[in-house]
Structures are given as C-alpha cells and as structure tokens.
Coordinates of C-alpha atoms and ligand atoms in Angstrom, one line a residue:
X167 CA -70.9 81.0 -173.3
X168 CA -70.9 78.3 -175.9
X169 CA -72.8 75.0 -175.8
X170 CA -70.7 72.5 -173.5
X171 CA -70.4 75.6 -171.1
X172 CA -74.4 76.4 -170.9
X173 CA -74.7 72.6 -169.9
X174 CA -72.6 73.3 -167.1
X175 CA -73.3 76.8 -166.1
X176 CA -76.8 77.9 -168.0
X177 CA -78.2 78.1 -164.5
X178 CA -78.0 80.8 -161.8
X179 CA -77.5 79.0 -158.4
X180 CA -79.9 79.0 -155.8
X181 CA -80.0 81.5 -153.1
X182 CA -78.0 79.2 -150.8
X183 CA -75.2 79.0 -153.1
X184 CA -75.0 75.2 -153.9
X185 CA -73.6 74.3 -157.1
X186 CA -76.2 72.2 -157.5
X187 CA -80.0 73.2 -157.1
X188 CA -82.0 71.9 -154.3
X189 CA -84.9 69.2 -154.7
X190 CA -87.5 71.7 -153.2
X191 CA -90.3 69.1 -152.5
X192 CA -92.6 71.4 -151.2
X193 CA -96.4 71.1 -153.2
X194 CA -97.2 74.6 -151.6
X195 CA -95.8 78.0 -150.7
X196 CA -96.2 80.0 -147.7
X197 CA -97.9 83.2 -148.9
X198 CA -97.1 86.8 -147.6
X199 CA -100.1 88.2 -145.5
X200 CA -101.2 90.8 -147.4
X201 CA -103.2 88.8 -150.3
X202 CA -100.2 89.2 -153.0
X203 CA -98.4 86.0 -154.2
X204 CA -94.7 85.1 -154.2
X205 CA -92.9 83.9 -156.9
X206 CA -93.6 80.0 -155.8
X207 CA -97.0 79.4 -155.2
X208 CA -97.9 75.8 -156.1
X209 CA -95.8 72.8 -157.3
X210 CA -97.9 72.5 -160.3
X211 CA -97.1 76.0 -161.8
X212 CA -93.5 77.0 -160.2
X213 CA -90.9 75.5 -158.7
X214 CA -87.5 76.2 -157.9
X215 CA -86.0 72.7 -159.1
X216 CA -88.3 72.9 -162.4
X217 CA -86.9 76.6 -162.8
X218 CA -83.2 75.4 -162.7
X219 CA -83.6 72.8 -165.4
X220 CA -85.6 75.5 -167.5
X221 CA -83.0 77.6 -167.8
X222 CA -80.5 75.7 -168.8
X223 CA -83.0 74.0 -171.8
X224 CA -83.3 77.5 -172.1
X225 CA -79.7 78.2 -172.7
X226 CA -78.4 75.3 -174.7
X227 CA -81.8 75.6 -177.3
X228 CA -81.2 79.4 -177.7
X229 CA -85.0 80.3 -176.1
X230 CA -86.6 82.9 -174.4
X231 CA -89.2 80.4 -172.8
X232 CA -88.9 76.7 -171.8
X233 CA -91.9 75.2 -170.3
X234 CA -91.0 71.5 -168.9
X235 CA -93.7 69.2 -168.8
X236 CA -94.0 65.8 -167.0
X237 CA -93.5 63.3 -170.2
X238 CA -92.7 63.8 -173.7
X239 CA -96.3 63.6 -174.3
X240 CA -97.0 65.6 -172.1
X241 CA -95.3 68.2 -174.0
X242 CA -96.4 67.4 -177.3
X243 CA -100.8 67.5 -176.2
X244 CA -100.0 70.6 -174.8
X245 CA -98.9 72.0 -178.1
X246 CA -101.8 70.3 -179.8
X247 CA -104.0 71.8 -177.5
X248 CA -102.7 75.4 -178.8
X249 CA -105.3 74.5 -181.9
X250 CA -109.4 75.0 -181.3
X251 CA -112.1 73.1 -182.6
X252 CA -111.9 73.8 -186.7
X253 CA -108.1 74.0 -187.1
X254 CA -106.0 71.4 -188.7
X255 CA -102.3 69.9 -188.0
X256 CA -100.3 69.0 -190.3
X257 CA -97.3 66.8 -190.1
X258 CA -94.7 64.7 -191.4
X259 CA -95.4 61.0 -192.3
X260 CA -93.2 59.3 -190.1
X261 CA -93.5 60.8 -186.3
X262 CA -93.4 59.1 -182.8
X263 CA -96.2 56.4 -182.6
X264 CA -97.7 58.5 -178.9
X265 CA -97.8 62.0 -181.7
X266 CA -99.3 59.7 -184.2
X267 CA -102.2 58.5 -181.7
X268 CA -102.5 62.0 -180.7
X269 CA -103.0 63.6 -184.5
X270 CA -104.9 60.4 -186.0
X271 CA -107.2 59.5 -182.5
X272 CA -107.0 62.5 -179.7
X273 CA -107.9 65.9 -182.1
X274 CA -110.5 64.5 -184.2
X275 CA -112.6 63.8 -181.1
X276 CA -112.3 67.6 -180.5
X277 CA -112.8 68.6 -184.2
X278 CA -109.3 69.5 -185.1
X279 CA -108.2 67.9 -188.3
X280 CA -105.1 66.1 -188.9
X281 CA -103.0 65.6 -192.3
X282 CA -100.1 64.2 -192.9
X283 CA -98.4 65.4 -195.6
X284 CA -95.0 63.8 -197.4
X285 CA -94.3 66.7 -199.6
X286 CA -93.6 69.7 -196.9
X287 CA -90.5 70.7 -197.5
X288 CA -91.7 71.5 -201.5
X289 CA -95.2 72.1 -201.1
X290 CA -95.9 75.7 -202.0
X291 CA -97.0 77.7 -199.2
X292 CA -100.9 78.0 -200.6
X293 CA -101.3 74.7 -200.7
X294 CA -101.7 73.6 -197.4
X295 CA -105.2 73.4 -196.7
X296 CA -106.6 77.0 -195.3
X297 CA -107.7 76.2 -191.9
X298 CA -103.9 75.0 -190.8
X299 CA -103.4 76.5 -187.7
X300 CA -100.3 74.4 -187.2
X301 CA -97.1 72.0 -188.6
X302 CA -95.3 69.4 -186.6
X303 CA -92.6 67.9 -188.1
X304 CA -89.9 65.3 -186.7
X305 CA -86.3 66.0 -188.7
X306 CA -84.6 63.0 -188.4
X307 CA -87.9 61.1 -188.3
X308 CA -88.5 58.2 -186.0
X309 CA -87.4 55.7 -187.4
X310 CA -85.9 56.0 -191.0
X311 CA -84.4 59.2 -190.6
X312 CA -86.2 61.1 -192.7
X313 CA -84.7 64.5 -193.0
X314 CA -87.2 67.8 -193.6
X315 CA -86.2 71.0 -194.3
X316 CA -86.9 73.4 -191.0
X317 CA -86.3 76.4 -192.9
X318 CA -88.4 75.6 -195.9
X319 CA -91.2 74.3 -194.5
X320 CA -91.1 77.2 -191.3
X321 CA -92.1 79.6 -194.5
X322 CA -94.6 77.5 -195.8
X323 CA -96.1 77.4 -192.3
X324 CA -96.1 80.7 -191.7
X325 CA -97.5 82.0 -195.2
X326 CA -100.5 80.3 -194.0
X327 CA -100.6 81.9 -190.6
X328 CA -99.6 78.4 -189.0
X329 CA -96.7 78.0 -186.2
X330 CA -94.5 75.3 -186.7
X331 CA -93.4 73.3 -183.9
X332 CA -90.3 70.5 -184.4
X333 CA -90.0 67.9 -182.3
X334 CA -86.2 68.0 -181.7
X335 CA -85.0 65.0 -179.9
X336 CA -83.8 62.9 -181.8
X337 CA -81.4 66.0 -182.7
X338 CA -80.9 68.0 -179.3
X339 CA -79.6 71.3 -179.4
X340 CA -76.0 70.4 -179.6
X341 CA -76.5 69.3 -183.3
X342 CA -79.9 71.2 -184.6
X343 CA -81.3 74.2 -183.4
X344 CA -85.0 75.2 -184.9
X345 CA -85.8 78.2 -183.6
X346 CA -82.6 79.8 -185.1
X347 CA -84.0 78.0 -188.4
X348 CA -87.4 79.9 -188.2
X349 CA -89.4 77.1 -186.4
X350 CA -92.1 79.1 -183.6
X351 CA -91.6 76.0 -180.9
X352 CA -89.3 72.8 -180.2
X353 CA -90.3 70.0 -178.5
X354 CA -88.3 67.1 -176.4
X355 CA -88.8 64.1 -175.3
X356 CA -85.9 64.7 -172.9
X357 CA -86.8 61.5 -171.5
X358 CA -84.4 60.6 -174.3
X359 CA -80.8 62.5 -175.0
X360 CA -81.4 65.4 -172.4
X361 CA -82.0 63.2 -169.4
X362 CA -79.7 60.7 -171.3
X363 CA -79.7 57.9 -168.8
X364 CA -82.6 56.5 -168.9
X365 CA -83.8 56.9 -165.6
X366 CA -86.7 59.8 -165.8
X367 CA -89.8 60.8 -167.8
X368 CA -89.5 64.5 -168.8
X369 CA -90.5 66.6 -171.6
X370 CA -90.0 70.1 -172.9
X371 CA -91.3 73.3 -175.2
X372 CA -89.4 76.3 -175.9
X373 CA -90.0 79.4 -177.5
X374 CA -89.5 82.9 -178.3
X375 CA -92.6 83.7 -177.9
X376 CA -94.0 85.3 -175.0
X377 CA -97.6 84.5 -175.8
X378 CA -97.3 81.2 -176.9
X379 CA -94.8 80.7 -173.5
X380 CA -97.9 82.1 -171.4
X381 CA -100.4 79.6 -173.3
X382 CA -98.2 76.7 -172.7
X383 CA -98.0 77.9 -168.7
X384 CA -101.0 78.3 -168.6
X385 CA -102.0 75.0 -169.6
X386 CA -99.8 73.0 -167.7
X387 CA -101.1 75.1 -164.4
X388 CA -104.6 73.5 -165.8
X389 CA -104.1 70.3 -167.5
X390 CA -101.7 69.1 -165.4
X391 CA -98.8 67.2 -166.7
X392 CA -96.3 69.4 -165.1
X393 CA -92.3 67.8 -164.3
X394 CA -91.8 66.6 -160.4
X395 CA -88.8 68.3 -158.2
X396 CA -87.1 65.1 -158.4
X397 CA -87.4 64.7 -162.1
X398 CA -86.1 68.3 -162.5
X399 CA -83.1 67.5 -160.7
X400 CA -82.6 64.1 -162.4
X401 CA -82.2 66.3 -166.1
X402 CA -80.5 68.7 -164.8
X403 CA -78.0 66.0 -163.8
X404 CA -78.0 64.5 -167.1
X405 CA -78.4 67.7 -169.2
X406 CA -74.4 68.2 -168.2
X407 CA -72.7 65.9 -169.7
X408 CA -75.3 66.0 -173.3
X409 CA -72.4 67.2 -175.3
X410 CA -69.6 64.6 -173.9
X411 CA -72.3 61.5 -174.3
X412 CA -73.1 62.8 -177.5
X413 CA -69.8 63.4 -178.9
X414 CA -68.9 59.8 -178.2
X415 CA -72.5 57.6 -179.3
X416 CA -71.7 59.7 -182.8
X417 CA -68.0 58.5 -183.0
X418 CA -69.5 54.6 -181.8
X419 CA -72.6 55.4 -185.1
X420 CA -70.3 56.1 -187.3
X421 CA -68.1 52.7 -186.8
X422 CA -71.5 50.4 -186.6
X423 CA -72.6 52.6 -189.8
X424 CA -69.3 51.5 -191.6
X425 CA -69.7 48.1 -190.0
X426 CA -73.5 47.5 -190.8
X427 CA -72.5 48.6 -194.7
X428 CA -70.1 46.1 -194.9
X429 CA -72.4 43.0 -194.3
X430 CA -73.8 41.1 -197.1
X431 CA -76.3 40.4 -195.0
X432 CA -77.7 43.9 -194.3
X433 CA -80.1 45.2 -197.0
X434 CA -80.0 48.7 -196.2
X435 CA -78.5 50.9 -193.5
X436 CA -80.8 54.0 -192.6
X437 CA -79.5 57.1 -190.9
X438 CA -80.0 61.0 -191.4
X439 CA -79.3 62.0 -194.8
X440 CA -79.2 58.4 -196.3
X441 CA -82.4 58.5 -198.3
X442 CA -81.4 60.9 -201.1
X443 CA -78.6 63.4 -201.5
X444 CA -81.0 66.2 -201.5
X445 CA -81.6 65.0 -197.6
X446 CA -78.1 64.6 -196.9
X447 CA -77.3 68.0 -198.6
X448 CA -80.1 69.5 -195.9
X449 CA -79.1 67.5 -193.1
X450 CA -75.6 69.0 -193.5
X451 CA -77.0 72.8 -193.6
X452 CA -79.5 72.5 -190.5
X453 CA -77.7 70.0 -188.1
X454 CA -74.1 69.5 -187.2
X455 CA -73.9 65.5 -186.7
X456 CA -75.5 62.1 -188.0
X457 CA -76.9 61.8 -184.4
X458 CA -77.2 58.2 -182.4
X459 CA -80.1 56.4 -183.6
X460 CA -79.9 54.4 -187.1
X461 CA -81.6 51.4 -188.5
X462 CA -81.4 48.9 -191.2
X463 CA -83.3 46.2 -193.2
X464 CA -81.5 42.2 -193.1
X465 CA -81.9 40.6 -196.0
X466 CA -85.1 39.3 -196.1
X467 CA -84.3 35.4 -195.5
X468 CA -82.4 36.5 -192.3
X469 CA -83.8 35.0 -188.6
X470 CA -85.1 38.1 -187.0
X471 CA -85.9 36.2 -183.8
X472 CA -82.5 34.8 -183.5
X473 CA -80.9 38.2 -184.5
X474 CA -82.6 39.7 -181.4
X475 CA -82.2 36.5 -179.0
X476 CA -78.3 36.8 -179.8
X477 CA -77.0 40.7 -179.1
X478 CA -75.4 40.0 -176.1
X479 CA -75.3 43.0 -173.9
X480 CA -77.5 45.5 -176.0
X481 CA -81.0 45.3 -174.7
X482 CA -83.8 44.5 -177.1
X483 CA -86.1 47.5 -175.9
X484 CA -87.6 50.8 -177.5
X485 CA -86.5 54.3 -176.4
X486 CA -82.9 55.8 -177.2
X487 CA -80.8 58.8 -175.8
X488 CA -79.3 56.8 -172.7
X489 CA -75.9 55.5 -172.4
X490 CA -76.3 52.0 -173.1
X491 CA -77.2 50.5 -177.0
X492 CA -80.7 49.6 -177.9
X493 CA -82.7 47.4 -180.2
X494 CA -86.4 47.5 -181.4
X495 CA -88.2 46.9 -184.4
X496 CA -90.1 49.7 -184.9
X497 CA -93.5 48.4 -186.6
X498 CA -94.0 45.8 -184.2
X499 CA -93.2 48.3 -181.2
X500 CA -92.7 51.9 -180.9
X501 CA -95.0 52.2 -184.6
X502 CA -97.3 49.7 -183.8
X503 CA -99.9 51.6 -183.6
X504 CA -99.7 53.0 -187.5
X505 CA -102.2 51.5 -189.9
X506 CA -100.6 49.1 -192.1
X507 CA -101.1 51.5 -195.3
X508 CA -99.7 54.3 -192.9
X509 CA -96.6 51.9 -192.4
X510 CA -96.0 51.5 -196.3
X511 CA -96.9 55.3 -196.9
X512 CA -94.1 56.3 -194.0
X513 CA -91.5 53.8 -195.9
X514 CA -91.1 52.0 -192.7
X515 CA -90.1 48.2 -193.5
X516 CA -91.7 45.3 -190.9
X517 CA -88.3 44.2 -190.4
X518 CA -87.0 47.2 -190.0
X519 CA -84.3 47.4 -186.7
X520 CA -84.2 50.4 -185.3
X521 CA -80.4 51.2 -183.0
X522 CA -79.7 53.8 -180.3
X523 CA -76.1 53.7 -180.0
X524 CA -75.1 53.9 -176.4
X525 CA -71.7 54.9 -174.9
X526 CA -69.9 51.6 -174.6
X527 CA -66.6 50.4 -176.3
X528 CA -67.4 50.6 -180.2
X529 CA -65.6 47.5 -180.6
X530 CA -67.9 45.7 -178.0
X531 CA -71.1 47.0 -180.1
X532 CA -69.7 46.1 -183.4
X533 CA -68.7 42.3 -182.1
X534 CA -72.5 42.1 -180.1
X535 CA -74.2 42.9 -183.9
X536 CA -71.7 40.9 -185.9
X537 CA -72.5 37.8 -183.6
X538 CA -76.1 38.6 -184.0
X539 CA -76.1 39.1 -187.4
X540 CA -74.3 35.1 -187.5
X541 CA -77.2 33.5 -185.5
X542 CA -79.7 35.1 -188.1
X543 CA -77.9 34.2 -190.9
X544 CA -80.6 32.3 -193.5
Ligands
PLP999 C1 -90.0 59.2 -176.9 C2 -90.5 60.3 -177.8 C3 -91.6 61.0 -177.6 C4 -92.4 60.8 -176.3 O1 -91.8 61.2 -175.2 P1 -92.1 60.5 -173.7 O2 -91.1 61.2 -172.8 O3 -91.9 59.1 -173.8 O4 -93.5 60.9 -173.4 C5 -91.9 62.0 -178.5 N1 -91.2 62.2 -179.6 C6 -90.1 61.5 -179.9 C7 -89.4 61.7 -181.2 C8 -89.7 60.5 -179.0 O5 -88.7 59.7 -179.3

C-alpha cells in the first residue's frame, strides 16, 4: 500500500469488525486462571486502542516498532533515558525548547552530558566526543528551519557507536522518512501534524529495532507516560486524513512564502532549505515538501505588538500541525527558555515570527498577514 492508503487502512480491525477501533477504557484485564497472562494486561503497557494507532504510525513511518507515549515529551525523556550515567547527547543547536530543558537541565542531574553541536552534518565521525552514546537532531529545526543531513550525520553517529534518534514532526512521514535514511529512532510530537487538529497530547518512537523497541516498552510500563484509550482514538482519527491536510497547508506555504517575499516590509522569510543552497540541495534529497511551518524577520522599525493585535482570524499561539494558522514568536515563547547566547548561537532572531499554516482559504491567510503587516508598519 502506499502512504495515503496506510492512513486509511495500516490497521487490522478489531475482532468485532468495526471500521473503526473501539475506545477500550478498561485499566485492567481479566486474567486466565491458570497464572499465564493474555495479551492485555494493564492499561499502562497494552491496549487495544493504543495498538490500533501503533500500527498505523507503524505503517506510514516504515517501522517495525512504534511505542506511543502520552506527550511529545513524553516520548522524547524516554529516549533520553536510553543513555546511563557517563554518556553524552549530542544535538543540533536549534531544537524544541521542552528537548532543550531536557538536554541542558534534566540529564546533567543524572550525569549524562549534553553538547550541542552546529557542525554535524560535516563533523568527521572521530570527532564527536568518545563517550557519545547518542544524537538528536531536529531537520527542519524549530524555528528557522534549519535543515541537517540525516544520512551524513546517521554515519557519524554510528562510527562512534551512538544511535541517532530524529525528532520528525515538523516533517511527518508523508514528506521525510529517517529510518529509510539510516537514523536508529524517530520521534513525534504527534500532538502536532499526526493528531493534526489540535485537540490531543500524544507522542511517538519508532524503530527497527527490536531491543531498543523492548527498552522503550519497558520504560513506559515503568515511568509512566503511556497514551490514554481516548487519545489513541483521537490520532487515529486525525492520522487519516495527514496526507489530504498536508497536501493543502503546503499549497496555502507556498502562496504566503511568495507573499511574505514580496513585502518591503519583511526582512527575511525562513523556511526549509532557505539558509544556504547546500540546505536546500539536502532538503530536496531527504524530504519531499517545504512543510507548513515558516517564519520571518519585519524590518526592524516595524510594530510587533500591533502586527500580532491585528491578524484577524489566525490565533497568536505556539504549537503547529492543526488545521487552523498560527502565530508565535519563538524567543519570547516556545524558546524562551534558551540562554540569550544559546539564542544568538541557534541564529534565532527576538523578533523572529514563527507561522504554522493551517487549512483555510489561502487568500484569507494572505489578506489576515497583509493587514497585519499595515498596522505594524513603522
Ligand atoms: C511540540 C513539540 C515537541 C513536544 O511535544 P508535546 O506533545 O507538546 O509534548 C517536541 N518536539 C517538537 C519538534 C515539537 O514541535
């Protein structure tokens, strides 16, 4: 089957034939008498809903193993905790502020060492410090669209004995798939594109790897953290129509990219592949579309305040991936949390505005950020 189908039919249905899984509420499982366990046991480690929305994440990412997890985060500690006291992370410079708390805060109280690194996709493989035990990287970065090279730096992780995990989801599997590309595990904040309508908290990891897959199990069966029966349902819901939403929040990007280029008003326009043609060049190899989220720089006498009091319908608020069109300025918000010299070092402007184009009437979008644009004019 190819992608759109999977969405649709990358699940078995249940046993009682619905076309649609059941929300199977149920925290326990009724055990046969004779001491073994049934498949379903506890909520916390299997269950039927969960299972459904695995395989199709399963399907559409090209994976042997997805583990779903209750949050993005969620997702993303439970890879970090794949590392032991004495390893080190390394990742890209720009990543989601929650990963950046994580790497910078969270595993140097347990004695794992973080790095950020802005050279990965060149760095020769013996130059990443010895005791990596694992890479993260974000291609497109959050929120300047930094492209890496998966392929590249998967061999320069792996010459060291690292895994290297990419945090797809700004991509999703309809226009990048990692594991194809060499990478060991992909996250999602499916929170974002899967789920798609901004209505649930989810997150995923998938693999090929069997042992990695039983780690990851095993942890969210003992940290916690695991997705709820109704969330389950809620992304499997949203996971069908991925393609169709996608297909038309990259035709409404493209016409604000055009439109954003055209204002003398607008410094710079950001978006995968802008930076340099050697990122555009790799962009084009590894993923099949420029994506929904963008960003750009006004010019620096323009009225931020009365750019974002005047957008009409699109909400000033951070997240991305649902239907409707999003604001946020990423230093004060989603990056808040970076140290000022991190902020500089990542290339991310302070009046940087960071877009998730929704579904709605391009022409709509495009008269909302022109009228905007007016009200902040200097
Ligand atoms: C939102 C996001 C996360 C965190 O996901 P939650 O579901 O909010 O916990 C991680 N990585 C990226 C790139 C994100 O955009």
């Amino acid at each position: 089957m190819r992608f759109s189908t999977q969405l649709i039919h990358g699940s078995t249905h249940s046993s009682d034939g619905g076309v649609m899984p059941a929300i199977q509420l149920s925290s326990t499982f009724a055990q046969p008498a004779d001491g073994t366990f049934d498949e379903f046991v506890y909520q916390r480690g299997h269950n039927p809903t969960r299972a459904s929305a695995e395989q199709v994440l399963a399907s559409i990412e090209g994976a042997r193993h997805a583990v779903a997890f209750a949050t993005g985060m969620a997702a993303i500690a439970a890879v970090a905790f794949l590392l032991r006291t004495g390893d080190r992370l390394v990742t890209n410079n720009s990543i989601y502020g929650g990963t950046y708390r994580l790497a910078t805060i969270e595993l140097p109280r347990q004695g794992i060492f973080h790095e950020f690194r802005s050279d990965l996709a060149t760095v020769e493989a013996g130059t990443l410090p010895a005791d990596t035990r694992g890479v993260l990287i974000e291609t497109p970065s959050n929120p300047i669209l930094e492209v890496t090279d998966i392929a590249r730096v998967a061999e320069t992780a792996h010459a060291r004995g690292a895994w290297l995990a990419v945090d797809n989801t700004f991509a999703t599997p309809y226009l990048q798939r990692p594991l194809e590309l060499g990478a060991d595990l992909v996250i999602h904040s499916a929170t974002k594109y899967l789920g798609g309508h901004g209505d649930v908290l989810a997150g995923v990891v998938l693999t090929n790897d069997d042992e990695l897959a039983d780690r990851l199990r095993f942890l969210r069966r003992t940290v916690g953290g695991a997705l709820s029966p109704f969330d389950s349902y809620s992304l499997f819901r949203g996971l069908k129509t991925l393609a169709v939403r996608l297909d038309r929040q990259q035709e409404n990007t493209g016409r604000v990219i055009e439109f954003l280029q055209s204002r003398e008003d607008v410094q710079r326009v950001y978006y995968p592949g802008s930076l340099s043609d050697e990122q555009a060049a790799i962009h084009a190899r590894q993923a099949s579309g420029v994506g929904a989220v963008i960003a750009f720089e006004p010019v620096e006498d323009a009225d931020l305040e009365a750019f974002l009091g005047n957008l009409g319908f699109i909400d000033h608020a951070v997240s991305l991936g649902g239907v409707e069109t999003l604001a946020s300025i990423p230093a004060r918000e989603t990056h808040a949390d970076y140290s000022e010299e991190h902020l500089l070092a990542a290339g991310i402007p302070p009046r940087l505005v960071r877009l998730a184009i929704g579904i709605e009437d391009a022409d709509d979008i495009v008269d909302a950020l022109r009228t905007a644009l007016e009200a902040a004019r200097p």
